[in-house]
Tab-separated table of C-alpha atoms in Angstrom:
chain	number	residue	atom	x	y	z
N	1	MET	CA	-35.137	10.625	29.335
N	2	GLU	CA	-34.911	9.116	26.147
N	3	GLU	CA	-31.276	8.663	25.408
N	4	ARG	CA	-29.987	9.490	21.448
N	5	THR	CA	-26.768	8.378	19.891
N	6	ILE	CA	-24.265	10.278	17.812
N	7	PHE	CA	-21.145	8.713	17.745
N	8	ALA	CA	-19.678	5.156	17.693
N	9	PHE	CA	-16.163	4.148	18.365
N	10	ASP	CA	-14.871	1.513	17.955
N	11	THR	CA	-13.301	0.597	20.972
N	12	GLY	CA	-11.449	-2.128	19.935
N	13	THR	CA	-11.859	-4.080	23.253
N	14	GLY	CA	-14.438	-6.322	22.084
N	15	GLY	CA	-17.772	-3.708	21.834
N	16	HIS	CA	-17.225	-3.279	25.313
N	17	GLN	CA	-17.056	0.830	25.681
N	18	SER	CA	-14.139	2.108	28.686
N	19	GLN	CA	-15.402	4.286	31.069
N	20	GLN	CA	-12.508	7.169	29.243
N	21	ASP	CA	-14.273	6.669	25.650
N	22	GLY	CA	-18.080	7.008	27.364
N	23	VAL	CA	-17.345	10.399	29.440
N	24	THR	CA	-15.589	11.630	26.660
N	25	SER	CA	-19.105	10.770	24.581
N	26	SER	CA	-21.139	12.805	26.849
N	27	ASN	CA	-18.814	16.206	26.974
N	28	MET	CA	-19.640	15.377	22.877
N	29	LEU	CA	-23.078	15.361	23.475
N	30	ILE	CA	-23.356	18.227	26.150
N	31	SER	CA	-20.642	20.432	24.241
N	32	LEU	CA	-23.744	19.973	21.259
N	33	GLU	CA	-26.581	20.706	23.027
N	34	LEU	CA	-24.878	23.904	24.548
N	35	GLU	CA	-23.952	25.248	21.104
N	36	ALA	CA	-27.095	24.161	19.238
N	37	ALA	CA	-29.542	25.856	22.784
N	38	GLU	CA	-28.437	29.635	20.978
N	39	LYS	CA	-29.053	28.077	17.139
N	40	PRO	CA	-32.706	28.780	15.900
N	41	ALA	CA	-35.376	26.512	14.249
N	42	SER	CA	-33.768	25.678	10.567
N	43	LEU	CA	-34.724	23.838	7.804
N	44	THR	CA	-31.988	21.970	6.397
N	45	VAL	CA	-31.913	20.865	2.255
N	46	MET	CA	-31.448	17.786	1.861
N	47	ASP	CA	-29.264	17.339	-1.910
N	48	ALA	CA	-26.275	16.023	-2.654
N	49	GLU	CA	-26.335	19.161	-4.907
N	50	THR	CA	-26.968	21.815	-2.350
N	51	HIS	CA	-24.365	21.073	-0.420
N	52	CYS	CA	-26.104	20.988	3.080
N	53	HIS	CA	-27.381	24.270	2.777
N	54	VAL	CA	-29.481	25.646	6.537
N	55	PHE	CA	-32.213	27.722	6.561
N	56	ASP	CA	-32.418	29.303	10.369
N	57	LEU	CA	-36.145	29.867	11.031
N	58	PRO	CA	-35.911	33.373	13.835
N	59	SER	CA	-39.490	34.145	14.914
N	60	GLY	CA	-41.962	35.315	12.119
N	61	GLU	CA	-43.461	33.940	8.970
N	62	TRP	CA	-40.869	33.044	6.673
N	63	PHE	CA	-42.329	31.761	3.045
N	64	LEU	CA	-41.063	28.921	0.544
N	65	GLY	CA	-41.158	28.927	-2.869
N	66	ARG	CA	-40.086	29.140	-6.364
N	67	SER	CA	-40.608	33.389	-6.722
N	68	ALA	CA	-37.658	35.489	-6.094
N	69	ASP	CA	-39.709	37.450	-3.318
N	70	ASN	CA	-40.004	34.484	-0.952
N	71	ASP	CA	-38.174	34.213	1.904
N	72	ILE	CA	-36.710	31.249	0.721
N	73	VAL	CA	-36.787	30.500	-3.187
N	74	LEU	CA	-36.439	26.667	-3.756
N	75	ASN	CA	-35.119	26.395	-7.486
N	76	ASN	CA	-36.976	23.349	-8.464
N	77	SER	CA	-39.990	23.312	-11.452
N	78	CYS	CA	-42.056	21.059	-9.216
N	79	VAL	CA	-42.396	23.502	-6.512
N	80	SER	CA	-45.386	26.411	-6.795
N	81	ARG	CA	-44.131	30.239	-6.760
N	82	LYS	CA	-45.659	30.565	-3.881
N	83	HIS	CA	-45.671	27.404	-2.304
N	84	LEU	CA	-46.230	27.597	1.686
N	85	LYS	CA	-45.006	29.958	5.024
N	86	ILE	CA	-43.972	28.170	8.202
N	87	THR	CA	-44.615	30.694	10.870
N	88	VAL	CA	-42.763	30.429	14.218
N	89	SER	CA	-43.814	31.954	17.508
N	90	ASP	CA	-41.550	34.203	19.384
N	91	ASN	CA	-39.750	31.814	21.712
N	92	TRP	CA	-39.270	29.547	18.686
N	93	ARG	CA	-41.317	26.928	21.157
N	94	GLN	CA	-43.836	26.355	17.777
N	95	VAL	CA	-43.824	26.625	14.721
N	96	PHE	CA	-46.658	26.188	12.301
N	97	ILE	CA	-46.758	24.689	8.205
N	98	GLU	CA	-49.255	25.879	5.854
N	99	ASP	CA	-49.353	24.793	2.111
N	100	LEU	CA	-51.231	27.383	0.241
N	101	ASN	CA	-52.680	26.057	-2.445
N	102	SER	CA	-49.931	25.203	-4.294
N	103	GLY	CA	-50.100	23.205	-7.623
N	104	ASN	CA	-48.137	19.744	-6.137
N	105	GLY	CA	-49.178	19.551	-3.024
N	106	THR	CA	-46.549	20.083	0.807
N	107	PHE	CA	-45.761	16.798	2.594
N	108	VAL	CA	-44.980	15.989	6.101
N	109	ASP	CA	-43.404	12.295	6.947
N	110	GLY	CA	-45.029	11.259	3.629
N	111	SER	CA	-48.465	13.127	4.705
N	112	ARG	CA	-49.995	15.076	2.671
N	113	VAL	CA	-50.727	18.891	4.702
N	114	ILE	CA	-53.956	19.382	4.402
N	115	GLN	CA	-54.334	22.348	6.423
N	116	ARG	CA	-52.373	23.743	8.774
N	117	GLN	CA	-50.250	21.949	11.158
N	118	GLU	CA	-47.505	21.940	13.937
N	119	LEU	CA	-44.038	20.375	13.042
N	120	PHE	CA	-42.515	19.176	15.857
N	121	GLY	CA	-39.054	18.549	15.452
N	122	GLY	CA	-36.899	15.814	12.983
N	123	GLU	CA	-39.960	16.143	10.524
N	124	VAL	CA	-39.258	15.722	6.369
N	125	LEU	CA	-41.041	18.243	4.408
N	126	ASN	CA	-41.174	17.289	0.702
N	127	ILE	CA	-42.238	20.236	-0.988
N	128	GLY	CA	-43.950	19.435	-4.430
N	129	GLY	CA	-43.161	16.358	-4.232
N	130	SER	CA	-39.338	16.182	-5.434
N	131	CYS	CA	-37.882	18.800	-3.164
N	132	LEU	CA	-37.050	17.330	0.309
N	133	LEU	CA	-35.957	19.241	3.352
N	134	ARG	CA	-35.699	18.289	7.477
N	135	PHE	CA	-37.209	20.856	9.960
N	136	LEU	CA	-35.007	20.617	12.793
N	137	GLU	CA	-36.506	22.869	16.250
N	138	GLN	CA	-35.206	24.791	18.087
N	139	GLY	CA	-32.307	23.136	20.145
N	140	ASN	CA	-31.167	20.276	17.767
N	141	TYR	CA	-28.055	19.175	18.340
N	142	HIS	CA	-27.750	17.363	14.836
N	143	ARG	CA	-27.851	21.124	13.236
N	144	ILE	CA	-24.355	21.812	14.711
N	145	GLN	CA	-23.170	19.034	12.833
N	146	TYR	CA	-25.402	20.857	9.790
N	147	ASP	CA	-24.236	23.415	10.262
N	148	ARG	CA	-19.700	22.587	10.222
N	149	LYS	CA	-21.044	20.396	6.663
N	150	GLN	CA	-22.012	23.558	5.444
N	151	ARG	CA	-19.211	25.795	6.623
N	152	ALA	CA	-16.142	22.786	4.540
N	153	ALA	CA	-18.562	23.137	1.194
N	154	HIS	CA	-19.646	27.296	1.839
N	155	TYR	CA	-16.189	28.503	3.046
N	156	TYR	CA	-12.904	28.614	0.702
N	157	LYS	CA	-10.206	26.144	2.730
N	158	ASP	CA	-9.904	27.355	6.323
N	159	THR	CA	-11.115	31.161	5.466
N	160	ASP	CA	-14.065	33.257	6.371
N	161	LEU	CA	-14.646	33.378	2.617
N	162	PHE	CA	-17.150	31.890	0.420
N	163	ASN	CA	-16.401	30.262	-2.160
N	164	ARG	CA	-17.432	29.176	-5.461
N	165	TYR	CA	-19.496	26.894	-5.435
N	166	TYR	CA	-21.471	29.538	-2.409
N	167	PHE	CA	-20.536	31.958	-4.830
N	168	ASP	CA	-21.861	30.314	-8.514
N	169	ALA	CA	-25.461	30.200	-6.361
N	170	VAL	CA	-25.288	33.774	-4.140
N	171	VAL	CA	-24.691	35.486	-7.278
N	172	ASP	CA	-27.020	34.316	-9.632
N	173	LEU	CA	-29.963	34.124	-6.782
N	174	HIS	CA	-28.982	37.848	-5.930
N	175	VAL	CA	-30.120	38.290	-9.802
N	176	ARG	CA	-33.235	37.102	-9.372
N	177	LYS	CA	-33.549	38.770	-7.140
N	178	SER	CA	-32.744	42.347	-8.355
N	179	ARG	CA	-35.131	41.873	-11.852
N	180	PHE	CA	-38.165	40.731	-9.622
N	181	THR	CA	-37.500	44.238	-6.781
N	182	GLN	CA	-35.375	46.515	-10.183
N	183	LYS	CA	-32.862	47.263	-6.970
N	184	GLN	CA	-29.289	47.498	-7.822
N	185	LEU	CA	-26.729	45.451	-7.728
N	186	SER	CA	-23.308	44.615	-8.237
N	187	LEU	CA	-20.011	42.764	-8.242
N	188	ILE	CA	-16.416	43.722	-8.106
N	189	LEU	CA	-14.143	40.760	-9.059
N	190	ILE	CA	-10.343	40.852	-7.988
N	191	ASP	CA	-8.723	39.437	-9.802
N	192	CYS	CA	-4.712	39.143	-8.557
N	193	SER	CA	-3.214	36.494	-10.692
N	194	SER	CA	-0.026	38.514	-10.791
N	195	ILE	CA	1.011	38.541	-7.028
N	196	PRO	CA	2.065	35.105	-7.112
N	197	GLU	CA	4.558	36.081	-10.171
N	198	VAL	CA	6.191	38.890	-7.174
N	199	ILE	CA	6.215	36.854	-4.555
N	200	ALA	CA	6.727	33.888	-5.462
N	201	PRO	CA	10.157	33.530	-7.102
N	202	ALA	CA	11.312	35.370	-3.717
N	203	ASP	CA	9.795	33.297	-1.159
N	204	PRO	CA	6.745	30.744	-2.678
N	205	ASN	CA	5.527	30.021	0.830
N	206	ALA	CA	4.193	33.457	1.134
N	207	VAL	CA	1.632	33.867	-1.308
N	208	GLU	CA	-0.858	32.152	0.118
N	209	PRO	CA	-1.198	33.409	3.841
N	210	LEU	CA	-0.785	37.212	1.735
N	211	LEU	CA	-3.576	36.083	-0.106
N	212	ALA	CA	-5.450	35.128	2.549
N	213	GLY	CA	-4.374	38.159	4.650
N	214	LEU	CA	-5.724	39.986	1.497
N	215	GLY	CA	-9.064	38.185	2.114
N	216	SER	CA	-9.316	39.119	5.157
N	217	TRP	CA	-8.994	42.338	4.765
N	218	ILE	CA	-11.684	42.800	1.795
N	219	GLN	CA	-13.927	42.166	4.473
N	220	THR	CA	-13.252	43.805	7.369
N	221	HIS	CA	-12.689	46.840	6.005
N	222	CYS	CA	-14.230	47.009	3.028
N	223	CYS	CA	-17.472	45.635	3.376
N	224	ARG	CA	-20.257	47.348	4.282
N	225	GLN	CA	-23.039	45.236	5.907
N	226	ASN	CA	-25.161	43.797	3.139
N	227	ASP	CA	-22.027	43.036	0.538
N	228	ILE	CA	-20.832	39.707	0.772
N	229	PRO	CA	-16.751	39.276	0.177
N	230	PHE	CA	-15.753	35.611	-1.744
N	231	ARG	CA	-12.726	33.613	-2.855
N	232	CYS	CA	-13.664	32.084	-5.717
N	233	GLY	CA	-10.031	30.648	-6.503
N	234	ASP	CA	-6.582	31.010	-5.612
N	235	THR	CA	-6.203	34.496	-6.746
N	236	LEU	CA	-9.664	35.910	-7.387
N	237	LEU	CA	-11.113	37.642	-5.438
N	238	ALA	CA	-14.992	39.046	-5.459
N	239	LEU	CA	-16.917	41.265	-3.690
N	240	LEU	CA	-21.243	41.389	-4.476
N	241	LEU	CA	-22.539	44.373	-3.503
N	242	PRO	CA	-26.131	44.374	-2.980
N	243	GLU	CA	-28.685	47.454	-3.453
N	244	THR	CA	-25.287	49.206	-5.576
N	245	ASN	CA	-24.904	51.256	-8.243
N	246	ILE	CA	-22.304	50.669	-10.437
N	247	SER	CA	-20.581	54.045	-9.679
N	248	THR	CA	-20.901	53.037	-6.331
N	249	ALA	CA	-19.497	50.606	-7.024
N	250	HIS	CA	-16.663	51.076	-9.159
N	251	GLU	CA	-15.916	53.724	-5.902
N	252	ILE	CA	-14.920	51.129	-3.908
N	253	ALA	CA	-13.586	49.427	-6.229
N	254	LEU	CA	-10.696	52.398	-6.568
N	255	ALA	CA	-10.592	52.685	-2.914
N	256	ILE	CA	-9.667	49.279	-3.371
N	257	HIS	CA	-7.110	49.919	-5.274
N	258	GLU	CA	-5.709	53.086	-3.023
N	259	ALA	CA	-5.267	50.971	0.099
N	260	LEU	CA	-3.981	48.278	-1.867
N	261	ALA	CA	-1.215	50.732	-3.435
N	262	ARG	CA	-0.488	51.867	-0.122
N	263	GLY	CA	0.352	49.189	1.687
N	264	GLN	CA	-2.445	48.522	3.685
N	265	ILE	CA	-2.056	44.466	3.945
N	266	PHE	CA	1.217	43.529	5.958
N	267	GLN	CA	2.498	39.347	5.790
N	268	ASP	CA	3.379	37.466	8.731
N	269	GLY	CA	6.167	39.614	9.773
N	270	GLY	CA	5.057	43.261	10.104
N	271	ALA	CA	6.126	44.560	6.955
N	272	SER	CA	3.418	47.004	4.651
N	273	MET	CA	3.410	45.095	1.041
N	274	VAL	CA	2.561	46.820	-1.814
N	275	LEU	CA	-0.737	45.076	-4.307
N	276	SER	CA	-1.590	46.231	-7.245
N	277	PRO	CA	-3.847	43.696	-8.478
N	278	PHE	CA	-6.823	44.295	-11.195
N	279	LEU	CA	-10.604	44.924	-10.729
N	280	GLY	CA	-13.137	44.928	-13.151
N	281	VAL	CA	-16.987	45.974	-11.828
N	282	ALA	CA	-20.094	45.434	-13.266
N	283	ALA	CA	-24.117	45.997	-12.061
N	284	MET	CA	-27.148	45.351	-13.235
N	285	ARG	CA	-28.446	45.852	-16.519
N	286	GLN	CA	-30.509	44.890	-19.579
N	287	GLY	CA	-29.173	41.596	-20.338
N	288	VAL	CA	-28.002	40.251	-17.294
N	289	MET	CA	-31.056	36.802	-16.448
N	290	THR	CA	-28.509	35.562	-14.689
N	291	GLY	CA	-25.194	35.116	-12.321
N	292	ALA	CA	-23.137	34.111	-15.558
N	293	ASP	CA	-24.185	37.316	-17.179
N	294	LEU	CA	-22.897	39.340	-14.514
N	295	LEU	CA	-19.756	37.711	-13.838
N	296	SER	CA	-18.809	36.963	-17.516
N	297	ARG	CA	-19.094	41.596	-17.543
N	298	ALA	CA	-17.224	41.827	-14.318
N	299	GLN	CA	-14.157	39.024	-16.435
N	300	GLU	CA	-14.314	41.328	-19.343
N	301	ALA	CA	-13.500	44.940	-17.275
N	302	VAL	CA	-10.585	43.107	-16.091
N	303	VAL	CA	-9.436	42.024	-19.020
N	304	SER	CA	-9.799	46.091	-19.579
N	305	ALA	CA	-8.694	46.968	-16.394
N	306	ARG	CA	-5.289	45.080	-17.453
N	307	ARG	CA	-4.811	46.266	-20.961
N	308	GLN	CA	-4.908	49.579	-19.670
N	309	LYS	CA	-2.108	51.467	-18.925
N	310	GLY	CA	-1.549	53.100	-15.656
N	311	SER	CA	-5.123	52.076	-14.281
N	312	TYR	CA	-5.848	49.470	-12.519
N	313	VAL	CA	-9.402	49.645	-12.508
N	314	ALA	CA	-12.023	49.360	-14.888
N	315	TYR	CA	-15.560	48.774	-15.568
N	316	PHE	CA	-17.924	47.622	-17.086
N	317	VAL	CA	-20.348	49.599	-19.513
N	318	GLU	CA	-23.630	48.469	-21.428
N	319	LYS	CA	-24.753	50.972	-22.978
N	320	THR	CA	-21.845	50.700	-26.085
N	321	GLY	CA	-20.032	47.361	-25.015
N	322	LEU	CA	-16.734	49.058	-23.776
N	323	ASN	CA	-15.096	48.504	-20.548
N	324	ARG	CA	-13.261	52.217	-18.822
């Protein structure tokens, strides 16, 4: 069996590794391999700007390209709209790649893909001459390392909420897909900037645990199956609602506000905490071309909520340009 090295330890013993270090390294390798065995085949984007994005490849056919209707969208001008197809067998044991008559071609380890060919693991895919992906076969222990890097890059600190970097990428992708499919899409912003002003004077250390608890509560109690929660900053949370119109999104925002106003969030000591963040709602309408456009409308709705006396929730109305 081929020996593989994952970790290099500087033991300070003139280059000789102690038996204990060897046992530790072996245990870590076994742990990684056991964890990796539960993972399907995957593609990892080899681009620093993507912060190590990993795409799972369960069994079936997977289309890659620039168009928003692909399973994996590669937003690169050198990539064709429908560039290539990857087919994964039911047991994940066989994976095939096929170029779909793309303009700039598909290359595997430097060789152009002329016809359907099998991938075995570890190959570098060059898509269109500028987009690089690494294929990891099912069970490849490197997948766990990529997963950990991706989590560190995409999540807000130690929470289970996606961060602002990932928010920008995901919202923009969903806006593009919504424009292509004509399906509804809504966004709720939850502005908690007033919470530290109330809590910090009494206990500055209580602010972050409370906001982290609020994020976890929203994720647990407010998210439907396809909703995506984010923490975009120290005091800004967001909830992306695919296939949801603005009326439904507004009802969800009202429900969140009412629950928080009743003291649904609990502090570490067990005491309930009444919170009154401002919520802004926006949805896909004519003129929303990017994720930034949708975010801007939700931000305007938050400003409107702050201005309205006795109201903490507002939504952007595209027809009149007014917030309500």
